[in-house]
mmCIF file of C-alpha atoms and ligand atoms in Angstrom:
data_model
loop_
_atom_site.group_PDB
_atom_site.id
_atom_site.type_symbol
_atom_site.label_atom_id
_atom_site.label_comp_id
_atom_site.label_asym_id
_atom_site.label_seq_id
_atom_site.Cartn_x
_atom_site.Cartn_y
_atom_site.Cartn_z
ATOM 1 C CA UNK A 1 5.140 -33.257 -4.517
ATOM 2 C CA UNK A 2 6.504 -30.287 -3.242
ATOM 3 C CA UNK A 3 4.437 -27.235 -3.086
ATOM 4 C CA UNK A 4 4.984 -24.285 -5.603
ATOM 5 C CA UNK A 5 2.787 -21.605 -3.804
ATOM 6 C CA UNK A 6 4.592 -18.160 -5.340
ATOM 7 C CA UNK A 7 4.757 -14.567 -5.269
ATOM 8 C CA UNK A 8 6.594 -13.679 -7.903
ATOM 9 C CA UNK A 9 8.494 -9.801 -7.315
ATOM 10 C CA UNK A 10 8.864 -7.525 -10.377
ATOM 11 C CA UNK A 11 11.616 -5.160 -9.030
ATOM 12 C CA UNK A 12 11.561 -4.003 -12.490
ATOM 13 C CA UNK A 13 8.155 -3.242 -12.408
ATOM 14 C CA UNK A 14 8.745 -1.209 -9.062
ATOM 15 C CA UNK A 15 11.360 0.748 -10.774
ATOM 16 C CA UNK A 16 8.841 1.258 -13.848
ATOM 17 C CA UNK A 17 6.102 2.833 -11.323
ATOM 18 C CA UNK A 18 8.193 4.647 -9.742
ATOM 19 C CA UNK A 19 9.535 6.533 -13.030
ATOM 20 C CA UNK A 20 5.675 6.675 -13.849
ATOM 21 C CA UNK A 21 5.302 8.226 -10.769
ATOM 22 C CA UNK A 22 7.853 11.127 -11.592
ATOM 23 C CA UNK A 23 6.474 11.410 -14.914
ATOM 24 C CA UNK A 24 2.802 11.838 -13.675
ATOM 25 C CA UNK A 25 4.022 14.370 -10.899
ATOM 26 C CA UNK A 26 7.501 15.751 -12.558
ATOM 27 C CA UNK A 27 7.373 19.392 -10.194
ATOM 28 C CA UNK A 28 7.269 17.167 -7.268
ATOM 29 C CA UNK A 29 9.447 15.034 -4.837
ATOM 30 C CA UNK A 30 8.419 11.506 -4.464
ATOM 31 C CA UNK A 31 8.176 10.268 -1.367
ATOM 32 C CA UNK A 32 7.538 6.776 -1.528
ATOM 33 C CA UNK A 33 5.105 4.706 1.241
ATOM 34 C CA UNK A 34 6.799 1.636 2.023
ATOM 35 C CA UNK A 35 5.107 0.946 5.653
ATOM 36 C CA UNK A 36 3.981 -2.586 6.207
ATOM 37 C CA UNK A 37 6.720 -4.268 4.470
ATOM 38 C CA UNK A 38 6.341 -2.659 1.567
ATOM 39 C CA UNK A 39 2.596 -3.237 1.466
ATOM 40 C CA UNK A 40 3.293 -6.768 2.157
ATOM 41 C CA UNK A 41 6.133 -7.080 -0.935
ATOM 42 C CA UNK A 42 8.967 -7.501 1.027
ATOM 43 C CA UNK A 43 10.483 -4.111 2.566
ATOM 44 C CA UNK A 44 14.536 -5.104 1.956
ATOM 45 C CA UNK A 45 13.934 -5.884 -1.800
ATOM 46 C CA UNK A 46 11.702 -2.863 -2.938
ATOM 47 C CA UNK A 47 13.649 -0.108 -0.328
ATOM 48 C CA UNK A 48 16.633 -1.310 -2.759
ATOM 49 C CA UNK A 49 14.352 -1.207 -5.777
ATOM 50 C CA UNK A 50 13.748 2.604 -5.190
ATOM 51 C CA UNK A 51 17.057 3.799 -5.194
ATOM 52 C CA UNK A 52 15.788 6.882 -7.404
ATOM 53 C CA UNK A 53 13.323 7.952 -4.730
ATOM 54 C CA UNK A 54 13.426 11.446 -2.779
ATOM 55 C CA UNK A 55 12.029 10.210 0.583
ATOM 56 C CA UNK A 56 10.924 6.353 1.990
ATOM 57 C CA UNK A 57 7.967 6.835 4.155
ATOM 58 C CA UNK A 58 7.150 4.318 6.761
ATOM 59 C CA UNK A 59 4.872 3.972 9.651
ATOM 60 C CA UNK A 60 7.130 2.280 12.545
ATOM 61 C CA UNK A 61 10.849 2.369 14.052
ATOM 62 C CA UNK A 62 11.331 -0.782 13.157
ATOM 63 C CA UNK A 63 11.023 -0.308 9.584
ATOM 64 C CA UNK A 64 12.837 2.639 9.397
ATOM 65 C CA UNK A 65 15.565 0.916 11.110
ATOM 66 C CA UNK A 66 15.049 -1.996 8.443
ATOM 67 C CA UNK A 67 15.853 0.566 5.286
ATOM 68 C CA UNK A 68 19.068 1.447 6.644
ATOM 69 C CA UNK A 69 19.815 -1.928 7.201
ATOM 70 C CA UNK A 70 19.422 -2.278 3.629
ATOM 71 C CA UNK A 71 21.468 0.228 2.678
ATOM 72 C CA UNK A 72 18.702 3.084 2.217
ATOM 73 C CA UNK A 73 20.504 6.603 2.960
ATOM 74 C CA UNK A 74 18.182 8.761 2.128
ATOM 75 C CA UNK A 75 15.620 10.522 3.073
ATOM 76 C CA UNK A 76 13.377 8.681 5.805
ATOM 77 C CA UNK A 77 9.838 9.591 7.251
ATOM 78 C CA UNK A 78 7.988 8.486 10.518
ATOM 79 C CA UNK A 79 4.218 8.820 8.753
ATOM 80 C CA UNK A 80 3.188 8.349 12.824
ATOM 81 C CA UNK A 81 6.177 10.121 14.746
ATOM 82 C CA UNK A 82 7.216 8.660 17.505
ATOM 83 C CA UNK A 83 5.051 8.448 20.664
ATOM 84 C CA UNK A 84 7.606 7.995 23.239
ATOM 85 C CA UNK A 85 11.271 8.423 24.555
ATOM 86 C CA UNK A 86 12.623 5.547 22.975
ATOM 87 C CA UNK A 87 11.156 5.919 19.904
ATOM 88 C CA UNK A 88 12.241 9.210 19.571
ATOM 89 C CA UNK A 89 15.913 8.526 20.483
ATOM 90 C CA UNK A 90 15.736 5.506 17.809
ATOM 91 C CA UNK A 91 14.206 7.859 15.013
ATOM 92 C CA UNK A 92 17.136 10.386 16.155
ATOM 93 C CA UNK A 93 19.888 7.194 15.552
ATOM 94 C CA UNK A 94 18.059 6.394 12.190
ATOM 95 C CA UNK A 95 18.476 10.174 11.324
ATOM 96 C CA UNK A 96 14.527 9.791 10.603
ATOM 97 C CA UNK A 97 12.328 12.886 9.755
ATOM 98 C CA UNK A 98 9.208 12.721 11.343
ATOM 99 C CA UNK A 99 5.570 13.827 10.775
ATOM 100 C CA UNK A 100 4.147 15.837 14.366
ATOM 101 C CA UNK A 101 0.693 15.338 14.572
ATOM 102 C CA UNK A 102 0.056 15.353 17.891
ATOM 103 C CA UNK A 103 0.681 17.536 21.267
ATOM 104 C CA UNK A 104 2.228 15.034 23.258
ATOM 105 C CA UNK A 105 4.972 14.873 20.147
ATOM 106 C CA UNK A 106 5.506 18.650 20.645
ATOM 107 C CA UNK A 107 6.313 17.638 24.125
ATOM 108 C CA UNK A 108 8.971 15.397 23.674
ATOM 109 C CA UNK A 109 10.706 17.434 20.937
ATOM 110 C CA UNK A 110 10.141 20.417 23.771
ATOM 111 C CA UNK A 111 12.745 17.916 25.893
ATOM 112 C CA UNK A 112 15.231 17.069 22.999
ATOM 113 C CA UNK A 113 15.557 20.023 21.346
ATOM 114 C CA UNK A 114 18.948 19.668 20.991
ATOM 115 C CA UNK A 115 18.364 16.433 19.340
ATOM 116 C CA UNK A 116 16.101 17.685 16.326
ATOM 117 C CA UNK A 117 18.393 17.807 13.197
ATOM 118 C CA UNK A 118 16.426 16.909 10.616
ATOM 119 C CA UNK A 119 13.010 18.364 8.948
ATOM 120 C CA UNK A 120 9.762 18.033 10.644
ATOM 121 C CA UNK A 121 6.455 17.347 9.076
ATOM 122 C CA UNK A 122 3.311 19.383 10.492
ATOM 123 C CA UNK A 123 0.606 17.290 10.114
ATOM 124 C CA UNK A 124 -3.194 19.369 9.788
ATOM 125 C CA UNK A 125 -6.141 17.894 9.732
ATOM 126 C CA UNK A 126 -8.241 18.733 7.273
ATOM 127 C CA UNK A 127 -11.084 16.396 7.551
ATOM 128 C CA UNK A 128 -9.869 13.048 7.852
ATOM 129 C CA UNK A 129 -9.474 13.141 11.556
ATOM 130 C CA UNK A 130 -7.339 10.497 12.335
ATOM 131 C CA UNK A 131 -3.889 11.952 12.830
ATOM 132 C CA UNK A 132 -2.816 16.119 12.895
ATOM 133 C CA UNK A 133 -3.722 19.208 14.514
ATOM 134 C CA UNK A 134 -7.220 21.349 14.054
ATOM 135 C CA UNK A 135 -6.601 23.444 11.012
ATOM 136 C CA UNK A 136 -7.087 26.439 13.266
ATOM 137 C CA UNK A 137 -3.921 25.176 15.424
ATOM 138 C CA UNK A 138 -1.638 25.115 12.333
ATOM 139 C CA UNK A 139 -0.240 28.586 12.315
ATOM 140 C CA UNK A 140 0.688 28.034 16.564
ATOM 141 C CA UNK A 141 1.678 25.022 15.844
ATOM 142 C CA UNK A 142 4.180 25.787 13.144
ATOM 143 C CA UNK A 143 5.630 29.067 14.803
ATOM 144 C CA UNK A 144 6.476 26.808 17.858
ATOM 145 C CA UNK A 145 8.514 24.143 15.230
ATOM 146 C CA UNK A 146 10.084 26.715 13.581
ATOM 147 C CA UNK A 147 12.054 27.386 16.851
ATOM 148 C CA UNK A 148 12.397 24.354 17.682
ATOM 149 C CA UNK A 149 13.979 23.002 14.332
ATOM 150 C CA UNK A 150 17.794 23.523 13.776
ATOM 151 C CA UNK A 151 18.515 23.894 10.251
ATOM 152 C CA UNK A 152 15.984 21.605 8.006
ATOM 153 C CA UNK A 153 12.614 23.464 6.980
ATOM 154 C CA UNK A 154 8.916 22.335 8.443
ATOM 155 C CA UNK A 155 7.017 20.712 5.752
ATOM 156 C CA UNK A 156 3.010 21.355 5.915
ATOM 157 C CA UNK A 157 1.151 18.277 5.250
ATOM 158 C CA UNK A 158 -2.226 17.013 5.627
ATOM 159 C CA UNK A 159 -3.854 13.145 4.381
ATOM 160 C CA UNK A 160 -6.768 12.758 2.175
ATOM 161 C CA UNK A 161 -9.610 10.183 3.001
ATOM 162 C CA UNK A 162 -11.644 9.976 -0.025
ATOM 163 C CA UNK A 163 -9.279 10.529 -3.503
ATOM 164 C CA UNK A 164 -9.707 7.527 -5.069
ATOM 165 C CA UNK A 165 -13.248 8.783 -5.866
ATOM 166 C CA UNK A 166 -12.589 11.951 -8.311
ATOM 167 C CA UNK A 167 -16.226 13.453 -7.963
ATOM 168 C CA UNK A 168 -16.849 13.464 -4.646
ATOM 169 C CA UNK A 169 -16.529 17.007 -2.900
ATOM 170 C CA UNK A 170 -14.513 16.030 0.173
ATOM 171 C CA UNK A 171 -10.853 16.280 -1.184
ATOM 172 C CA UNK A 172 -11.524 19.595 -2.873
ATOM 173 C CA UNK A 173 -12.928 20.365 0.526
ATOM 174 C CA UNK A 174 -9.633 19.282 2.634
ATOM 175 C CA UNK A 175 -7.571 21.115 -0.398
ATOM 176 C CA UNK A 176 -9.313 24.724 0.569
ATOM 177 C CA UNK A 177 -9.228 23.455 4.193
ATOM 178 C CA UNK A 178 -5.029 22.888 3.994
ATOM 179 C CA UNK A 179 -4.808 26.374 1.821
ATOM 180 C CA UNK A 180 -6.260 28.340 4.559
ATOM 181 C CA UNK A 181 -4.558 26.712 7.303
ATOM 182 C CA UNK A 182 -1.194 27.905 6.080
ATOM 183 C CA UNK A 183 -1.826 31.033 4.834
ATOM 184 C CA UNK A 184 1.268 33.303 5.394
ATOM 185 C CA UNK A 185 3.064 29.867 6.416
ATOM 186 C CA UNK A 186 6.105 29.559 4.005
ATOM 187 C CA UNK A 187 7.775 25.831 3.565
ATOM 188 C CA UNK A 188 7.197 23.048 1.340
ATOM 189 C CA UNK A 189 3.990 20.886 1.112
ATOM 190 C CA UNK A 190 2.514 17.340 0.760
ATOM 191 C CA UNK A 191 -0.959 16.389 0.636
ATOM 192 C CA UNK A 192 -1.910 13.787 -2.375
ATOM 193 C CA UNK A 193 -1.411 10.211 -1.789
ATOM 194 C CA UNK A 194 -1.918 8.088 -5.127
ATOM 195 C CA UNK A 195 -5.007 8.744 -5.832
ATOM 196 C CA UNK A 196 -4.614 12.731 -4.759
ATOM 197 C CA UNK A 197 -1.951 12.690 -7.282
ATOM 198 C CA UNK A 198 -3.966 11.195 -10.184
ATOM 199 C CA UNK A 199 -7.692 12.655 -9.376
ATOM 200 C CA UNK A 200 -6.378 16.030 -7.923
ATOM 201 C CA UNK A 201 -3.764 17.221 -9.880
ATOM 202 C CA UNK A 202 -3.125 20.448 -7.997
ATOM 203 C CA UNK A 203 -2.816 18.585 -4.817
ATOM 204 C CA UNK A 204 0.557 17.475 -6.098
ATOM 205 C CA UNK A 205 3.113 20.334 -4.782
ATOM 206 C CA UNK A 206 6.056 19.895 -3.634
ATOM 207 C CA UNK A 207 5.830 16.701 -2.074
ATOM 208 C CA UNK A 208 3.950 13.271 -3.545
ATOM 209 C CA UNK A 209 3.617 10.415 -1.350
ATOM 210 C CA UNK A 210 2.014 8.008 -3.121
ATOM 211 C CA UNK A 211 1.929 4.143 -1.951
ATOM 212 C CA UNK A 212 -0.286 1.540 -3.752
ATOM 213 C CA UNK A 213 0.617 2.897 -7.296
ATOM 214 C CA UNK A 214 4.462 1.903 -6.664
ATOM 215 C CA UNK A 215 3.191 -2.026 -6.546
ATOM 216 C CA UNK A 216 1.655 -1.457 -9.845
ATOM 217 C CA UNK A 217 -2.110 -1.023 -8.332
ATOM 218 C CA UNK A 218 -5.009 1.564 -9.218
ATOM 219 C CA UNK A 219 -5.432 3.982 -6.544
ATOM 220 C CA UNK A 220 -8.573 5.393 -8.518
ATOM 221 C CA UNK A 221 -12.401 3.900 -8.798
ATOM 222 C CA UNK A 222 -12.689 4.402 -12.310
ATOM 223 C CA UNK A 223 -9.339 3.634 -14.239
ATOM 224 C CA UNK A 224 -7.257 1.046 -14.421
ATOM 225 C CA UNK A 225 -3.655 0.036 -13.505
ATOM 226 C CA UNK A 226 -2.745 -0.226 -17.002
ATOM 227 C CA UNK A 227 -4.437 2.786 -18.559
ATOM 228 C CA UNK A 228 -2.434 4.656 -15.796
ATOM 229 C CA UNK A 229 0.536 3.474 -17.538
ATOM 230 C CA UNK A 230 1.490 1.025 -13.990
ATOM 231 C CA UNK A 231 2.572 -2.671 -13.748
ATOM 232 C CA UNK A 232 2.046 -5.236 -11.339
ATOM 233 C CA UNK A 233 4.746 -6.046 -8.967
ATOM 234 C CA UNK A 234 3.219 -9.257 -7.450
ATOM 235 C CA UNK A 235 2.322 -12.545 -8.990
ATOM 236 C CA UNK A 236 0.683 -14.600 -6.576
ATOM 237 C CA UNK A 237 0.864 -17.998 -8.078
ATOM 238 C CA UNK A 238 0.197 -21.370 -7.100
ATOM 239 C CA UNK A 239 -0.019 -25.054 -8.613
ATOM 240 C CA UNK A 240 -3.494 -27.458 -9.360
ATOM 241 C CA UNK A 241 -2.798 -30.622 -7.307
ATOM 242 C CA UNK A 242 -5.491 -32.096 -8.010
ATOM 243 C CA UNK A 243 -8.618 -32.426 -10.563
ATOM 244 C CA UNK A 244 -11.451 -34.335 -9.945
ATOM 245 C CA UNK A 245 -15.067 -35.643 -11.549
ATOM 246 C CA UNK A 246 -17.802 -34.168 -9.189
ATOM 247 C CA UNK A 247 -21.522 -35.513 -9.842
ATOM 248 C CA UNK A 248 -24.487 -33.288 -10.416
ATOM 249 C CA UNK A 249 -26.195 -32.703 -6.938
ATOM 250 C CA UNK A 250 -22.434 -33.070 -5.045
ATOM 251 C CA UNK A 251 -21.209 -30.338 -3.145
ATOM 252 C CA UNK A 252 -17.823 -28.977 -2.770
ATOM 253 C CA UNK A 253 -15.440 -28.295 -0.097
ATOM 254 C CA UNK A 254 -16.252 -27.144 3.650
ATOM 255 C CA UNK A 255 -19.506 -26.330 4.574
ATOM 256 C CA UNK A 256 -21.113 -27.757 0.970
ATOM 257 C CA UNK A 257 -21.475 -24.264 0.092
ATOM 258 C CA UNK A 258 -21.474 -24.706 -3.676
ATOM 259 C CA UNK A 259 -23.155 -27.198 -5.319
ATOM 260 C CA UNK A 260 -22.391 -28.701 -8.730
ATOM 261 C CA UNK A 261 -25.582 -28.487 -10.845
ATOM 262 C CA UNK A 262 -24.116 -30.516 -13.575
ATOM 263 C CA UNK A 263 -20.938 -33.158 -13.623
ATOM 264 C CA UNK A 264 -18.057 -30.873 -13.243
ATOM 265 C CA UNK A 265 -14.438 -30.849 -13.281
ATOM 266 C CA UNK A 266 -12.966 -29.488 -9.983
ATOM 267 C CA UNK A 267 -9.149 -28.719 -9.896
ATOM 268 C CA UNK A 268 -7.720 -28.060 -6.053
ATOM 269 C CA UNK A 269 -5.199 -25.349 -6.453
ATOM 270 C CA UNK A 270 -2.885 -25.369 -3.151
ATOM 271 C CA UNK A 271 -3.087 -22.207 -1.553
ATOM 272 C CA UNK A 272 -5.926 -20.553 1.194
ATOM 273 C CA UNK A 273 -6.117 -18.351 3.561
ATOM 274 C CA UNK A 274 -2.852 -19.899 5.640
ATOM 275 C CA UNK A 275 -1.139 -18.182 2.688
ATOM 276 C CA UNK A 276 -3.007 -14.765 2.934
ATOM 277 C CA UNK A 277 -5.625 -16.003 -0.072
ATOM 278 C CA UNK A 278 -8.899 -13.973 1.762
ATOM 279 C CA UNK A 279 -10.789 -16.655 3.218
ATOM 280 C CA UNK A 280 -14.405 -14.376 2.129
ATOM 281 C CA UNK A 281 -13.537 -14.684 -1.653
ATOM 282 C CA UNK A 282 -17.018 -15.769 -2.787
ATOM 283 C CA UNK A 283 -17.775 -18.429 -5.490
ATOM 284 C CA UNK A 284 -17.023 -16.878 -9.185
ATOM 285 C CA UNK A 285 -14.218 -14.822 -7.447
ATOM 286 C CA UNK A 286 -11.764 -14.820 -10.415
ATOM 287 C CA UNK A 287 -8.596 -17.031 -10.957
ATOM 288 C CA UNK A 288 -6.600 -17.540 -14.234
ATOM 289 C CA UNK A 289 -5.760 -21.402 -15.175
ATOM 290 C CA UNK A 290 -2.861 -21.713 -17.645
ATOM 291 C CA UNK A 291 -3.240 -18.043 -18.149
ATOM 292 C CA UNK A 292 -7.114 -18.520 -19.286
ATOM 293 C CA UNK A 293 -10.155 -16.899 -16.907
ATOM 294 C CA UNK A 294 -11.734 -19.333 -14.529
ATOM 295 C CA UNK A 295 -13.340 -18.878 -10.885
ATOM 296 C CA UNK A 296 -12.963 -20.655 -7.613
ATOM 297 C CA UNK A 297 -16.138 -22.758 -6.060
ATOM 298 C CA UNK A 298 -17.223 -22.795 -2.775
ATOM 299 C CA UNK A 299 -15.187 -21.870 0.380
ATOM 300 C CA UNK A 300 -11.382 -21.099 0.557
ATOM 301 C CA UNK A 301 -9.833 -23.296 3.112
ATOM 302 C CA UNK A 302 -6.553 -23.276 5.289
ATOM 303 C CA UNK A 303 -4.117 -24.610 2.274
ATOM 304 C CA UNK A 304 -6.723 -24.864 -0.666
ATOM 305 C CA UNK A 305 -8.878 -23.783 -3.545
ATOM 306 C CA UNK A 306 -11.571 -25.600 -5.438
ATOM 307 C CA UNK A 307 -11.768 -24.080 -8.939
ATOM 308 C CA UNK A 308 -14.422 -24.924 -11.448
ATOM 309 C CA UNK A 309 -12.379 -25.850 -14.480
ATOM 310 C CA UNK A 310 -15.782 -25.799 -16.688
ATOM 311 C CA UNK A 311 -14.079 -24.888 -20.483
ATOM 312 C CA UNK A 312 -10.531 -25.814 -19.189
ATOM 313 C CA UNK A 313 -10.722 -29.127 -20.413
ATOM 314 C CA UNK A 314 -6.974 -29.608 -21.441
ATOM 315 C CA UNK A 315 -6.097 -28.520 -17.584
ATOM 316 C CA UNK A 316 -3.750 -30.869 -15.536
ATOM 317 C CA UNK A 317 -2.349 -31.422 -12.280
ATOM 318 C CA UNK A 318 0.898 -29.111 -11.815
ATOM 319 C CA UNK A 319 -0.767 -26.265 -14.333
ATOM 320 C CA UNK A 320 -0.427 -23.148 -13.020
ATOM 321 C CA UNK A 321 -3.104 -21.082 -11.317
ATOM 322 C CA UNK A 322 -2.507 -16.921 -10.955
ATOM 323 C CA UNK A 323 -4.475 -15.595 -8.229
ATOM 324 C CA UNK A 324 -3.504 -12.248 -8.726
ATOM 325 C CA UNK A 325 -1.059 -9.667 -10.375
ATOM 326 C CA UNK A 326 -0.163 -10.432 -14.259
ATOM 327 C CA UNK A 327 -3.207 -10.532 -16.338
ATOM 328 C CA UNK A 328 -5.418 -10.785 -13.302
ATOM 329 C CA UNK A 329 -5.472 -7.392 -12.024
ATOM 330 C CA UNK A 330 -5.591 -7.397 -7.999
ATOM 331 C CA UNK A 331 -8.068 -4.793 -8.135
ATOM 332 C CA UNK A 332 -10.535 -7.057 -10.347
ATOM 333 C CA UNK A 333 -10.305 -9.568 -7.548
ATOM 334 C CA UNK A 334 -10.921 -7.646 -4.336
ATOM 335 C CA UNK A 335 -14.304 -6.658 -4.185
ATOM 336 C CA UNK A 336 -14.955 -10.655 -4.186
ATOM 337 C CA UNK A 337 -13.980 -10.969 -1.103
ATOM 338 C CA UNK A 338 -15.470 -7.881 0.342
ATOM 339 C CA UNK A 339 -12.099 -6.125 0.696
ATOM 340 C CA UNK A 340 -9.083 -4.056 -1.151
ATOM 341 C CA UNK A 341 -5.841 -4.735 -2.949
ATOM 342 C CA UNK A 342 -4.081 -2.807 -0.167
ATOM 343 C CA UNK A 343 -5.425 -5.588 2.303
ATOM 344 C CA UNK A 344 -4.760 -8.664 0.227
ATOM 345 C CA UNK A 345 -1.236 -7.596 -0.438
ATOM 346 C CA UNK A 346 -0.669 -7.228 2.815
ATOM 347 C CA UNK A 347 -2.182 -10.076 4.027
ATOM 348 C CA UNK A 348 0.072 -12.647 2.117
ATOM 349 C CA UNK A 349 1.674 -14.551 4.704
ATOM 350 C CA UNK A 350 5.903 -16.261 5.538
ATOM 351 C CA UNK A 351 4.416 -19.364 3.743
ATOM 352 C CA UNK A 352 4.587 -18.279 0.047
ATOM 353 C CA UNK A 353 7.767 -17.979 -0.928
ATOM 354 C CA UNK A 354 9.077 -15.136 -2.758
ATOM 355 C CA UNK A 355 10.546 -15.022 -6.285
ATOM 356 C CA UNK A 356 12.555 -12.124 -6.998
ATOM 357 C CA UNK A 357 12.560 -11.170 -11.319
HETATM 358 C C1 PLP B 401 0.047 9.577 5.481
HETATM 359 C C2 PLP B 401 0.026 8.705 4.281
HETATM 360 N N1 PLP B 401 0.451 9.189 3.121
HETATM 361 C C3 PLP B 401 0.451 8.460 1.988
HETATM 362 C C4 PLP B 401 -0.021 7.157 1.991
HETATM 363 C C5 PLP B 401 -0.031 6.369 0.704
HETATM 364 O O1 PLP B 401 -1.341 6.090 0.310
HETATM 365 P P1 PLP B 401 -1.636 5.289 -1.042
HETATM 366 O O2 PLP B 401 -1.097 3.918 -0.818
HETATM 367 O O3 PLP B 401 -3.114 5.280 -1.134
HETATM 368 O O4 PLP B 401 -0.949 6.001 -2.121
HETATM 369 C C6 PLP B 401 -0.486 6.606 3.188
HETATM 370 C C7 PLP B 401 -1.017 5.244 3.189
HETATM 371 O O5 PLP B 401 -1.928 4.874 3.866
HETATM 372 C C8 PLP B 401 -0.464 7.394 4.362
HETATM 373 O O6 PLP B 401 -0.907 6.927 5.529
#
């Protein structure tokens, strides 16, 4: 039997968000976050999926590189800049815009002048403090771009660390914080990442750069995917090889860590954490069966699930089990395993293969 382990890619449903997107921020560019392979969807597929975006945003070189590869011409930002010669010179081939958050960035721009064509993004940090300059550096900071620009603008930007949570106080707090900085500082801005954009409407301005909503994911606490209008872009998807009769008293899987207190039926669905399924997804984390709600039992290992498939009496071997994405929202499925969408998706690994739709 071969193995039918799946992620199935919506492209459509990337092109949907993204028109959500512009329809949720319409006074704004979009500048679309598709570091880590497109948040583990495949970068070459969904770069070409976004044809109607303003900028691609990604963290490394390498992916930049891998957009024009794939025939992205646009508009391309270094989130992290680059942190050496090399990396510079490549981001200068890739004609690559790049975020300066850092003094040792200044520095090599300070050596290649002559070599920055394209716009630079000032980075402030406004309370997140992991990447940009003290807010109190901004206006310094930006007078010494200015020269050293040639003809593209400085965009101010900053990055928000708590959005997804609309009441609490720090985003409003990093929103005053940005405001000040650039007082009498004239150029475009970006702050809100999804969540900005959706709790924090005025953090939109000129600029969006939202990530996780593009793969059809809540960036908020409190609403959903689909009230936000968004679809799911991956299906993970695998197959029930086997179903067995378990006794009461019998345990299941490594470590006996669940324990059948009646007879049960026990389908093995073939995927586990060699596939990216998060090996601390607890018993009762959700799974669909045939489309219908049931939840896995006991530990996930290397190549399997054991599901209870209590009230899924008509289930068989080859049925199909959804892990995630359509009609099991990611976001439902997370917290079972003590993480976030943004990790899982990620995390899925070369094994599963990919089916474009
Ligand atoms: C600087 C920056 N902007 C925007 C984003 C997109 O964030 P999200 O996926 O939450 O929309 C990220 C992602 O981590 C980021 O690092």
């Amino acid at each position: 039997m071969s193995r039918n382990t799946i992620a199935r890619i919506s492209l459509a449903a990337v092109r949907h968000n993204l028109a959500r997107i512009q329809s949720l921020a319409p006074d704004s560019e979009v500048c679309c976050v598709v570091k880590a392979d497109a948040y583990g969807h495949g970068l070459a597929r969904i770069c070409e999926a976004l044809s109607q975006a303003d900028v691609l945003a990604v963290a490394t070189t390498g992916e930049a590189a891998m957009c024009r590869k794939h025939g992205w011409v646009g508009r391309l930002l270094l989130l992290e800049g680059p942190s050496n010669v090399s990396e510079f010179e490549e981001m200068v081939a890739l004609s690559a815009e790049t975020v300066v958050h850092h003094e040792t960035q200044l520095q090599l721009l300070r050596h290649r002048q002559k070599d920055v064509h394209h716009a630079l993004w000032l980075k402030i940090d406004t309370g997140m403090h992991r990447l940009g300059f003290p807010a109190a550096d901004a206006s310094a900071v930006y007078s010494e771009l200015e020269k050293l620009r040639s003809k593209q603008a400085t965009i101010l930007m900053t990055h928000f660390a708590c959005a997804d949570d609309a009441s609490n106080p720090m985003t409003l707090r990093q929103i005053d914080r940005f405001d000040e900085a650039i007082v009498g500082l004239p150029g475009s801005c970006s702050l809100a990442n999804s969540a900005g954009m959706l709790n924090f409407p005025q953090s939109q301005r000129e600029y969006v750069r939202p990530g996780i909503m593009l793969y059809g994911i809540s960036p908020c606490r409190k609403k959903t995917a689909e009230e936000i209008g968004l679809k799911p872009v991956m299906t993970l998807q695998c197959e029930l090889i086997a179903i067995n009769e378990v006794g009461a008293g019998e345990t299941i899987g490594y470590g006996a860590a669940y324990t059948c207190r009646e007879p049960k039926r026990i389908g093995i669905a073939a995927i586990g954490y060699g596939d990216g399924y998060p090996r601390h997804a607890r018993n009762g984390t959700p799974v669909l069966v045939n489309g219908r709600l049931a939840c896995i039992a006991g530990h996930v290992s290397m190549d399997m699930i054991a599901i209870d498939l209590s009230g899924h009496e008509d289930a068989q071997v080859g049925d199909t089990v959804t892990l995630w994405g359509e009609g099991l929202p990611i976001e439902q499925v997370a917290p079972w395993a003590g993480s976030i969408s943004y990790e899982l998706i990620c995390g899925v690994t070369a094994r599963v293969t990919a089916r474009i739709e």
